[in-house]
């Protein structure tokens, strides 16, 4: 049987509609050979966690440009943990001031990608840090 | 445009020059193979008379204030008055935003512009679970008429015009403005401003939607009808390409999708009994992005006026000259700014602002250098405003109208942009109009393709962004960031609860019932909304009625 491919959920939590980055990244992930799901905009943290579990993904990539990342990102991590799905890695991206980075890492985000990141470097990060579940 | 003699002469000279070019590039090759605009339009090495030989001066160029309005709608341009300095502002709560407004007016701003926070934009109150963490972050939080009164405190609503970037709940926020004027004793005929109120581009690009496309357009047409009858100085729609461009479209797509959206609104309004095109068309306004490619942007803005004039005259048989005028606001491109080496953003914004001015904008917002990182600080917003004032009053750019007219390059590029935009417009016509094109995800996917391609060009270095893929530096100078404290959310919720406690809840229920009945019976909702906001119904309470009657639109999540 062929090895399982890495499964990724790209998600937009909260009310922010700036989905340019999320959609570009979803395409790049798909082209890189990952199984990619995109939630569309305006998902609640509960919806994102539920989709991640239901789709049995390895990685959740959250995108937020509204400034609400300090509430939304940790909330997704927390709900996944509460539901016993803390084997799913959560990363985030968007407009995130440097001063907030440590807080988000401390809240369980594994990586944060801020403006200027290339698609290749994000894909490399995934390949190096995420292994598909057995 | 040119005599046959001149064209012959030019083509002889050109041939000679081309021979010379071949000789030179053999020894000294060009730096790159393709030379393109930021939207990937191929640019020739040079332009000459033969590139615009088919143009007819009278029909295609003309003078300002004359068809096809390529060179501007107003006869005297900026000599009578500069464009409106209209800086977008909204942060935290109504009091804080009001403070910023006063600061801007004191700094020489000539028009107000409101950014609302996400809960307000999406039709939720601050205490909604969906609003957690968002209050005041991207704009001002407005839940009730009481907040709104604080927002406009001390602003002479009969003297200054106000733009409000509001879409799904536009009927409600506009009702608050009208109620505010009424409470201050100013007649509706005296106030002026713009509500963005352009839902089609939300489905295409900005994704701040609430209802499905058809009822969304119905509510917009309600405002058009109400404004035409009672608020004659108000622009009831600002048909917006800005967000289409920010979502990653090309300049041509921005133009085509925006103008086709505009046509859709015209067509819907013309279906209303008693609404003649010439009654409402003069109050339609537009909003464009000014991106970093200087000439492409100038060409785009010039082409926009010419396409609109032709469409209004030929498609919709408008008779009044004013119906053919395209008046527009411009904002410099947020997406062109970089978090890296942020002071470079001042230079980008100045260049984009100059393009907007040379393209003949009627109103302008210049982005602040820190806007890629946070809401702008007082200091950064002042530099951005000063940028406009320097262009207007020091550089001489406003001395003469449409100074680039007749440039072989600018005219050829204007024609090219227009031609490609019409191709898109006709394609959408063939799909049955914009709503049906949106349902087929056509504009959304075209933009997604363009955005993806551009990102690949940045990643490969084919397109340069200074500080991102060229001339990077290890250390960026620190800039102070504005942060909206979470206490804003707590205070706003307390204020909302206080309003709910003291208002007449029976009256509130009646107002909401009236709005529901207006929606169900296809009546104009505006008079009911004004009554409702005066009775302190909240934004969400009214939007919940809309959602109940019309259903909600969900993002299909295509990529």
XYZ file of C-alpha atoms in Angstrom:
693
model
C 0.000 0.000 0.000
C 1.254 3.451 -0.873
C 2.364 5.604 2.027
C -0.239 7.988 3.286
C 0.361 11.527 2.153
C 0.513 14.467 4.542
C -2.987 15.842 5.102
C -3.369 19.550 5.740
C -6.301 21.732 6.700
C -5.897 25.385 5.728
C -8.357 27.406 7.779
C -9.568 30.953 8.287
C -10.803 31.434 11.849
C -12.895 34.408 12.898
C -14.545 37.050 10.783
C -11.568 38.073 8.652
C -12.095 37.672 4.908
C -8.554 38.285 3.647
C -8.116 34.865 2.111
C -5.534 35.642 -0.570
C -2.704 34.091 1.422
C -4.740 31.098 2.568
C -5.850 30.256 -0.952
C -2.370 30.704 -2.429
C -0.971 28.441 0.252
C -3.689 25.822 -0.241
C -2.794 25.669 -3.921
C 0.906 25.465 -3.204
C 0.331 22.624 -0.703
C -1.771 20.736 -3.221
C 0.838 21.234 -5.949
C 3.503 20.022 -3.503
C 1.629 16.730 -3.196
C -0.098 17.210 0.152
C -3.754 16.348 0.534
C -5.202 19.754 1.149
C -8.555 20.932 2.465
C -9.551 24.579 2.757
C -12.349 25.635 5.088
C -13.280 28.909 3.426
C -13.678 32.104 5.440
C -15.508 32.791 8.679
C -15.057 29.530 10.535
C -15.414 29.346 14.267
C -12.584 27.730 16.226
C -14.949 24.849 17.082
C -15.756 24.271 13.403
C -12.079 24.224 12.481
C -11.183 21.755 15.215
C -14.126 19.525 14.269
C -13.109 19.518 10.592
C -9.494 18.781 11.485
C -10.534 15.753 13.522
C -13.124 14.524 11.068
C -10.711 14.805 8.148
C -7.967 13.214 10.224
C -5.382 15.818 9.194
C -1.770 15.986 10.292
C -1.506 19.742 10.215
C -3.795 22.739 10.612
C -2.602 26.001 9.073
C -4.486 29.001 10.436
C -4.517 32.310 8.639
C -5.637 35.565 10.209
C -5.057 39.178 9.240
C -7.597 40.904 11.432
C -5.487 41.211 14.550
C -7.554 38.636 16.439
C -4.854 35.933 16.233
C -4.012 36.147 19.943
C -7.477 34.884 20.780
C -8.234 32.658 17.781
C -5.016 30.667 17.326
C -4.639 29.452 20.932
C -8.356 28.689 21.008
C -8.020 26.177 18.145
C -5.045 24.532 19.878
C -7.006 24.341 23.108
C -10.114 22.791 21.550
C -8.028 20.165 19.738
C -6.318 19.323 23.000
C -9.635 19.117 24.853
C -10.876 16.695 22.255
C -7.785 14.546 22.584
C -6.469 15.512 19.166
C -3.222 17.136 20.253
C -1.320 14.971 17.783
C -2.512 17.464 15.156
C 0.098 20.174 14.690
C -1.154 23.743 14.477
C 0.705 26.543 12.724
C -0.376 30.082 11.925
C 0.263 32.906 9.536
C -0.800 36.410 8.709
C -0.115 39.852 10.063
C 1.400 38.966 13.408
C 3.551 41.524 15.209
C 6.881 40.186 16.519
C 5.757 40.988 20.050
C 2.969 38.403 19.815
C 5.087 35.534 18.506
C 6.320 34.209 21.857
C 2.833 34.291 23.329
C 1.548 32.201 20.434
C 4.422 29.694 20.652
C 3.758 29.381 24.368
C 0.116 28.706 23.531
C 1.048 25.682 21.460
C 1.545 27.009 17.928
C 4.404 25.053 16.343
C 5.382 27.622 13.725
C 4.332 31.082 12.605
C 4.763 32.413 9.102
C 4.683 36.162 8.673
C 4.822 38.448 5.605
C 7.676 37.821 3.200
C 7.777 34.046 3.659
C 8.113 32.090 0.414
C 5.848 29.194 -0.525
C 8.879 26.921 -0.840
C 10.136 27.665 2.634
C 6.738 26.851 4.131
C 6.520 23.607 2.158
C 10.053 22.730 3.306
C 9.023 23.321 6.881
C 6.093 20.942 6.466
C 8.254 18.253 4.913
C 10.804 18.511 7.677
C 8.447 18.706 10.604
C 5.316 16.776 9.760
C 5.111 13.046 9.285
C 1.880 11.537 8.039
C 0.133 9.482 10.669
C 0.403 5.747 10.305
C -4.545 60.809 -35.062
C -1.650 61.320 -37.460
C -1.228 62.120 -41.122
C -0.015 59.398 -43.440
C 3.174 61.379 -44.003
C 3.997 61.458 -40.352
C 3.301 57.754 -39.934
C 5.544 56.928 -42.908
C 8.288 59.095 -41.514
C 7.920 57.539 -38.094
C 8.074 54.026 -39.440
C 11.284 54.853 -41.346
C 12.865 56.282 -38.222
C 11.673 53.334 -36.219
C 13.195 50.836 -38.608
C 16.514 52.627 -38.318
C 16.268 52.613 -34.546
C 15.376 48.925 -34.495
C 18.508 48.102 -36.499
C 20.488 50.051 -33.987
C 18.788 48.202 -31.112
C 19.786 44.837 -32.569
C 23.376 46.004 -32.790
C 23.437 47.332 -29.249
C 21.832 44.361 -27.528
C 24.237 41.981 -29.155
C 27.004 43.640 -27.169
C 24.956 44.754 -24.254
C 21.969 42.450 -23.716
C 18.863 43.522 -21.857
C 18.687 42.744 -18.152
C 15.721 40.462 -18.664
C 13.831 38.816 -21.474
C 10.294 39.919 -20.664
C 9.366 43.410 -19.584
C 5.941 43.454 -18.091
C 3.734 45.500 -15.820
C 3.106 44.328 -12.291
C -0.045 42.646 -13.689
C 2.028 40.948 -16.358
C 0.965 43.010 -19.375
C 3.781 42.876 -21.902
C 5.448 46.266 -22.420
C 7.221 47.220 -25.638
C 10.678 48.692 -25.720
C 9.254 51.893 -27.129
C 5.974 53.371 -28.289
C 5.430 55.711 -31.205
C 2.714 57.250 -33.353
C 2.013 53.929 -35.070
C 0.944 52.423 -31.715
C -1.992 54.828 -31.500
C -2.596 55.489 -35.151
C -6.180 54.229 -35.062
C -7.235 56.615 -32.323
C -9.620 59.406 -33.107
C -8.853 62.500 -31.058
C -12.432 63.652 -30.714
C -13.962 60.244 -30.108
C -11.245 58.659 -27.956
C -9.451 61.458 -26.122
C -11.055 64.899 -26.226
C -11.025 67.390 -23.373
C -12.034 67.200 -19.706
C -15.729 67.451 -19.103
C -16.395 66.103 -22.586
C -17.267 62.644 -23.800
C -15.618 60.108 -23.408
C -14.365 61.768 -20.194
C -11.023 60.035 -20.562
C -9.362 63.220 -19.295
C -11.662 63.804 -16.349
C -15.290 64.580 -15.707
C -14.924 68.050 -14.264
C -14.074 70.874 -16.615
C -11.374 72.501 -14.494
C -9.843 69.571 -12.652
C -7.753 70.314 -9.570
C -7.484 74.059 -10.157
C -10.814 74.756 -8.511
C -10.227 72.283 -5.711
C -7.726 69.516 -5.036
C -8.999 65.997 -4.672
C -10.500 65.233 -1.251
C -7.894 64.138 1.278
C -9.854 61.288 2.766
C -7.907 59.138 5.203
C -9.521 55.894 6.267
C -9.801 55.781 10.055
C -11.348 53.505 12.622
C -9.897 51.971 15.753
C -11.115 50.733 19.083
C -14.355 52.323 20.117
C -16.332 55.308 18.863
C -14.618 57.763 21.205
C -11.128 56.761 20.145
C -12.034 56.949 16.464
C -13.678 60.321 16.942
C -10.411 61.520 18.471
C -8.521 60.353 15.347
C -11.048 62.132 13.126
C -10.521 65.394 14.966
C -6.758 64.939 14.711
C -7.001 64.365 10.945
C -9.298 67.315 10.343
C -6.896 69.500 12.307
C -4.078 68.173 10.098
C -5.858 69.347 6.954
C -7.913 66.330 5.970
C -10.945 67.399 3.914
C -13.227 64.337 4.099
C -13.958 61.661 6.679
C -13.711 57.940 6.082
C -14.742 55.184 8.463
C -13.252 51.746 8.990
C -15.534 49.482 11.015
C -14.366 46.464 12.949
C -15.162 42.945 11.764
C -18.178 42.273 13.994
C -19.817 45.483 12.739
C -18.910 44.671 9.120
C -20.384 41.190 9.427
C -23.541 42.245 11.254
C -22.703 40.954 14.745
C -22.780 42.811 18.030
C -19.662 42.932 20.154
C -21.116 40.403 22.590
C -21.685 37.727 19.943
C -19.524 34.610 20.448
C -18.467 35.020 16.804
C -17.027 38.439 17.635
C -14.579 37.260 20.325
C -11.183 38.854 19.962
C -12.164 41.125 17.086
C -13.635 44.194 18.797
C -12.057 47.421 17.575
C -9.093 45.558 16.036
C -9.589 46.437 12.378
C -11.811 49.458 12.793
C -14.335 51.045 15.063
C -16.942 48.969 16.915
C -20.497 50.246 16.448
C -23.400 48.402 18.028
C -26.078 51.067 18.438
C -27.055 54.633 17.602
C -25.463 55.712 20.889
C -22.051 54.559 19.634
C -22.717 56.309 16.363
C -23.502 59.621 18.058
C -20.146 59.414 19.864
C -18.435 58.708 16.555
C -19.721 61.881 14.870
C -19.435 64.081 17.976
C -18.291 67.578 17.002
C -18.253 66.801 13.260
C -20.139 69.332 11.114
C -22.197 66.850 9.103
C -23.553 69.587 6.854
C -20.037 70.745 5.915
C -17.874 67.643 5.689
C -18.634 64.537 3.660
C -18.227 61.105 5.188
C -17.397 57.831 3.549
C -18.356 54.651 5.350
C -16.799 51.358 4.348
C -19.739 49.194 5.182
C -21.328 46.476 3.100
C -23.690 43.788 4.466
C -25.189 46.090 7.157
C -24.956 49.230 4.972
C -28.674 49.941 5.297
C -28.270 50.034 9.080
C -25.119 52.119 9.357
C -26.453 54.554 6.785
C -29.698 54.732 8.752
C -27.568 55.644 11.786
C -25.922 58.469 9.849
C -29.289 59.756 8.650
C -30.668 59.486 12.189
C -27.606 61.326 13.524
C -28.199 64.189 11.082
C -31.842 64.271 12.112
C -30.985 64.294 15.826
C -28.557 67.197 15.172
C -31.282 69.055 13.282
C -29.594 68.849 9.847
C -31.945 68.166 6.916
C -31.156 65.084 4.803
C -30.786 67.285 1.737
C -27.732 68.951 3.335
C -25.624 65.899 4.154
C -23.226 64.238 1.762
C -21.042 61.182 1.715
C -20.659 57.656 0.465
C -21.508 54.219 1.728
C -19.494 51.481 0.098
C -22.501 49.193 -0.128
C -21.001 47.080 -2.918
C -21.813 43.470 -2.121
C -20.854 41.873 -5.418
C -17.169 42.539 -4.838
C -17.501 40.934 -1.408
C -18.378 37.600 -3.007
C -15.616 38.114 -5.537
C -12.880 39.332 -3.270
C -13.226 40.737 0.209
C -15.458 37.985 1.624
C -17.357 40.135 4.081
C -20.749 38.751 3.200
C -23.902 37.948 5.055
C -26.814 37.224 2.679
C -26.779 35.487 -0.715
C -26.113 37.718 -3.750
C -29.701 38.432 -4.794
C -31.095 39.772 -1.514
C -27.772 41.578 -1.022
C -28.394 43.479 -4.238
C -32.027 44.079 -3.226
C -30.932 45.908 -0.071
C -28.453 47.969 -2.097
C -31.169 48.997 -4.522
C -33.285 50.038 -1.516
C -30.580 52.538 -0.595
C -30.288 53.741 -4.182
C -34.026 54.347 -4.310
C -34.175 56.026 -0.893
C -31.143 58.208 -1.621
C -32.512 59.289 -4.979
C -35.713 60.464 -3.306
C -34.536 61.928 -0.006
C -30.729 62.251 0.266
C -29.704 63.754 -3.062
C -26.078 64.508 -2.146
C -25.315 60.977 -1.000
C -23.422 58.413 -3.088
C -25.317 55.269 -2.243
C -22.803 52.874 -3.755
C -19.060 53.013 -4.103
C -18.416 50.320 -6.644
C -15.119 48.998 -5.473
C -12.181 47.509 -7.256
C -9.837 48.147 -4.349
C -10.483 44.828 -2.662
C -10.539 42.933 -5.934
C -6.991 44.119 -6.482
C -5.929 43.403 -2.903
C -7.215 39.853 -3.367
C -4.609 39.488 -6.091
C -6.301 40.472 -9.334
C -4.537 42.109 -12.233
C -5.255 45.732 -13.143
C -7.429 44.564 -16.032
C -9.437 42.233 -13.794
C -9.880 44.981 -11.230
C -11.284 47.254 -13.875
C -13.449 44.685 -15.623
C -15.002 43.104 -12.544
C -15.640 46.452 -10.888
C -17.316 47.988 -13.897
C -19.362 44.867 -14.575
C -20.499 44.960 -10.929
C -21.520 48.571 -11.521
C -23.544 47.560 -14.554
C -25.319 44.933 -12.481
C -26.404 47.573 -9.943
C -27.589 49.866 -12.719
C -29.629 47.065 -14.234
C -31.207 46.134 -10.910
C -32.118 49.734 -10.057
C -33.600 50.303 -13.509
C -36.068 47.494 -12.796
C -37.630 49.466 -9.910
C -40.820 51.289 -10.718
C -40.248 54.970 -11.233
C -36.430 54.834 -11.097
C -35.009 56.330 -14.275
C -31.336 55.755 -14.970
C -30.623 59.484 -15.040
C -32.201 59.921 -11.620
C -29.771 57.638 -9.790
C -26.719 57.159 -12.023
C -25.105 60.517 -11.141
C -24.780 59.338 -7.531
C -22.931 56.117 -8.292
C -19.309 56.399 -7.312
C -16.281 54.161 -7.685
C -13.246 53.131 -5.693
C -9.970 51.913 -7.161
C -6.641 50.637 -5.983
C -3.476 52.430 -6.981
C -0.830 49.742 -7.166
C 2.900 50.133 -7.631
C 3.101 50.009 -11.443
C 2.950 53.710 -12.168
C 1.856 53.798 -15.805
C -0.405 50.785 -15.634
C -2.369 52.484 -12.863
C -2.660 55.782 -14.709
C -3.843 53.918 -17.798
C -6.336 51.941 -15.736
C -7.914 55.012 -14.182
C -8.170 56.800 -17.519
C -9.652 53.718 -19.189
C -12.161 53.355 -16.337
C -13.770 56.704 -17.125
C -13.987 55.971 -20.821
C -15.500 52.500 -20.412
C -18.104 53.755 -17.944
C -19.134 56.672 -20.150
C -19.585 54.355 -23.121
C -21.502 51.774 -21.095
C -23.866 54.330 -19.594
C -24.538 55.985 -22.920
C -24.724 52.937 -25.161
C -25.996 50.162 -22.904
C -28.290 52.049 -20.550
C -29.225 55.000 -22.758
C -28.440 57.573 -20.082
C -29.105 61.076 -21.358
C -27.741 63.254 -18.578
C -24.072 64.084 -18.843
C -23.663 63.444 -15.119
C -24.814 59.864 -15.547
C -21.815 59.255 -17.776
C -19.328 60.618 -15.264
C -17.262 58.227 -13.301
C -16.175 59.841 -10.058
C -13.859 57.773 -7.925
C -11.892 57.497 -4.729
C -8.495 55.838 -4.786
C -6.467 54.107 -2.114
C -2.825 53.231 -2.474
C -2.192 49.491 -2.475
C -1.978 47.901 0.952
C -0.742 44.701 -0.630
C 2.258 46.465 -2.160
C 3.620 47.380 1.270
C 6.183 45.317 3.117
C 6.623 44.544 6.776
C 10.336 44.432 6.046
C 12.081 47.836 5.958
C 8.748 49.541 6.600
C 10.000 53.075 5.929
C 10.247 52.113 2.247
C 6.452 52.082 2.300
C 6.456 55.890 2.372
C 8.123 55.868 -1.044
C 5.763 53.251 -2.440
C 2.736 55.139 -1.207
C 3.972 58.442 -2.630
C 4.483 56.863 -6.047
C 1.058 55.245 -5.984
C -0.564 58.472 -4.830
C 1.074 60.364 -7.691
C -0.283 57.791 -10.152
C -3.771 58.275 -8.682
C -3.470 62.034 -9.094
C -2.177 61.799 -12.654
C -5.037 59.389 -13.312
C -7.412 62.099 -12.087
C -8.747 60.706 -8.830
C -11.462 62.692 -7.037
C -10.542 61.554 -3.559
C -7.550 59.749 -2.081
C -6.438 57.699 0.890
C -2.706 57.198 1.277
C -1.612 54.203 3.316
C 0.553 54.638 6.368
C 3.968 53.028 6.546
C 2.946 50.791 9.450
C -0.351 49.636 7.960
C 1.083 46.282 6.964
C 1.663 45.557 10.657
C -1.111 47.234 12.595
C -3.580 50.092 12.582
C -1.711 53.280 11.714
C -0.239 55.434 14.460
C -0.928 59.198 14.584
C 2.592 59.882 13.360
C 2.442 57.439 10.438
C -0.974 58.636 9.343
C 0.263 62.210 9.353
C 3.168 61.355 7.037
C 0.666 59.647 4.732
C -1.623 62.674 4.708
C 1.326 65.027 4.189
C 2.309 62.898 1.170
C -0.944 63.926 -0.512
C -0.556 67.543 0.498
C 3.003 67.668 -0.862
C 1.892 66.161 -4.179
C -0.976 68.664 -4.392
C 0.712 71.794 -3.245
C 4.425 71.427 -3.896
C 5.103 69.170 -6.870
C 3.068 70.871 -9.561
C 1.410 67.575 -10.462
C -1.997 69.243 -10.153
C -1.185 72.251 -12.334
C -2.643 70.849 -15.503
C -5.238 68.195 -16.208
C -4.433 64.728 -17.493
C -0.829 65.708 -18.217
C 0.063 62.360 -19.781
C -2.581 62.494 -22.507
C -1.115 62.050 -25.933
C 1.842 60.069 -24.640
C 2.241 57.256 -27.148
C 2.848 54.832 -24.303
C 0.087 56.003 -21.973
C -2.544 56.141 -24.693
C -1.529 52.736 -26.075
C -1.580 51.227 -22.602
C -4.929 52.854 -21.816
C -6.349 51.331 -25.001
C -4.878 47.938 -24.159
C -6.290 47.909 -20.638
C -9.686 49.008 -21.928
C -9.727 46.407 -24.686
C -8.881 43.558 -22.310
C -11.414 44.794 -19.758
C -14.180 44.768 -22.365
C -13.285 41.160 -23.201
C -13.949 40.205 -19.591
C -17.117 42.310 -19.426
C -18.518 40.618 -22.500
C -17.578 37.200 -21.197
C -19.560 37.942 -18.028
C -22.478 39.213 -20.136
C -22.436 35.853 -21.905
C -22.612 34.093 -18.543
C -25.837 35.966 -17.829
C -24.402 38.783 -15.726
C -22.283 39.150 -12.611
C -24.469 37.278 -10.134
C -24.438 34.240 -12.323
C -20.682 34.606 -12.981
C -20.134 34.727 -9.213
C -22.250 31.600 -8.755
C -20.007 29.905 -11.301
C -16.973 31.175 -9.307
C -15.612 32.743 -12.465
C -14.189 36.030 -11.137
C -13.062 34.349 -7.914
C -11.004 31.760 -9.774
C -9.569 34.263 -12.256
C -8.309 36.296 -9.302
C -6.985 33.210 -7.525
C -5.013 32.284 -10.651
C -3.555 35.781 -10.931
C -2.654 35.905 -7.236
C -0.954 32.526 -7.355
C 1.015 33.448 -10.462
C 2.160 36.716 -8.893
C 3.319 34.928 -5.741
C 5.339 32.531 -7.885
C 6.884 35.485 -9.700
C 7.854 37.024 -6.361
C 9.253 33.742 -5.060
C 11.314 33.242 -8.221
C 12.543 36.830 -8.232
C 10.961 37.540 -11.617
C 9.046 40.358 -9.968
C 11.000 42.405 -7.487
C 9.831 43.514 -4.068
C 12.567 45.472 -2.359
C 13.306 44.099 1.073
C 11.471 40.845 0.309
C 13.370 39.222 -2.535
C 16.061 41.816 -3.222
C 18.180 44.104 -1.036
C 17.066 42.309 2.082
C 18.513 43.521 5.326
C 19.089 41.580 8.517
C 17.821 44.230 10.806
C 14.747 46.319 10.300
C 14.431 49.582 12.160
C 11.875 49.220 14.928
C 8.624 51.095 14.495
C 6.107 51.655 17.238
C 2.973 49.543 16.758
C -0.536 50.493 17.707
C -2.253 47.815 19.749
C -5.927 47.717 20.618
C -6.303 46.619 24.192
C -8.731 43.814 25.036
C -10.309 46.132 27.588
C -11.978 47.889 24.615
C -14.036 44.734 24.068
C -15.031 44.522 27.716
C -16.071 48.187 27.836
C -17.992 47.917 24.591
C -19.952 44.920 25.880
C -20.759 46.816 29.078
C -22.014 49.782 27.067
C -24.136 47.517 24.896
C -25.708 45.872 27.936
C -26.420 49.292 29.393
C -28.236 50.372 26.208
C -30.262 47.162 26.185
C -31.260 47.765 29.811
C -32.463 51.297 29.400
C -34.142 51.221 25.961
C -37.823 50.529 25.374
C -37.677 46.849 24.479
C -41.285 46.747 23.351
C -40.523 49.421 20.790
C -37.439 47.459 19.713
C -39.514 44.336 19.093
C -42.023 46.322 17.055
C -39.310 47.888 14.925
C -37.759 44.497 14.210
C -41.170 43.120 13.276
C -41.665 46.014 10.856
C -38.308 45.348 9.206
C -39.168 41.679 8.880
C -42.457 42.508 7.277
C -40.769 44.986 4.882
C -38.334 42.267 3.810
C -41.063 39.683 3.360
C -43.236 42.049 1.372
C -40.391 43.342 -0.748
C -40.741 46.901 0.526
C -37.887 49.381 0.862
C -36.304 48.752 4.278
C -34.720 52.184 4.741
C -37.542 54.023 6.565
C -37.910 51.052 8.934
C -34.160 50.910 9.567
C -34.069 54.603 10.485
C -36.891 54.078 12.949
C -35.189 50.972 14.346
C -31.791 52.566 14.971
C -33.457 55.565 16.609
C -35.187 53.086 18.924
C -31.732 51.658 19.725
C -32.076 48.331 17.936
C -28.561 46.905 17.593
C -26.757 46.150 14.341
C -26.996 42.424 14.990
C -30.675 42.476 15.913
C -31.512 43.969 12.528
C -29.061 41.723 10.667
C -30.533 38.667 12.375
C -33.870 39.639 10.808
C -32.191 39.837 7.398
C -30.511 36.479 7.959
C -33.782 34.927 9.039
C -35.696 36.148 5.996
C -33.047 35.807 3.311
C -30.715 33.083 4.572
C -26.954 33.273 4.926
C -24.230 32.992 2.319
C -21.409 30.591 3.123
C -17.963 30.735 1.592
C -17.595 27.746 -0.740
C -13.857 27.739 0.056
C -12.597 27.356 -3.494
C -8.874 27.672 -4.158
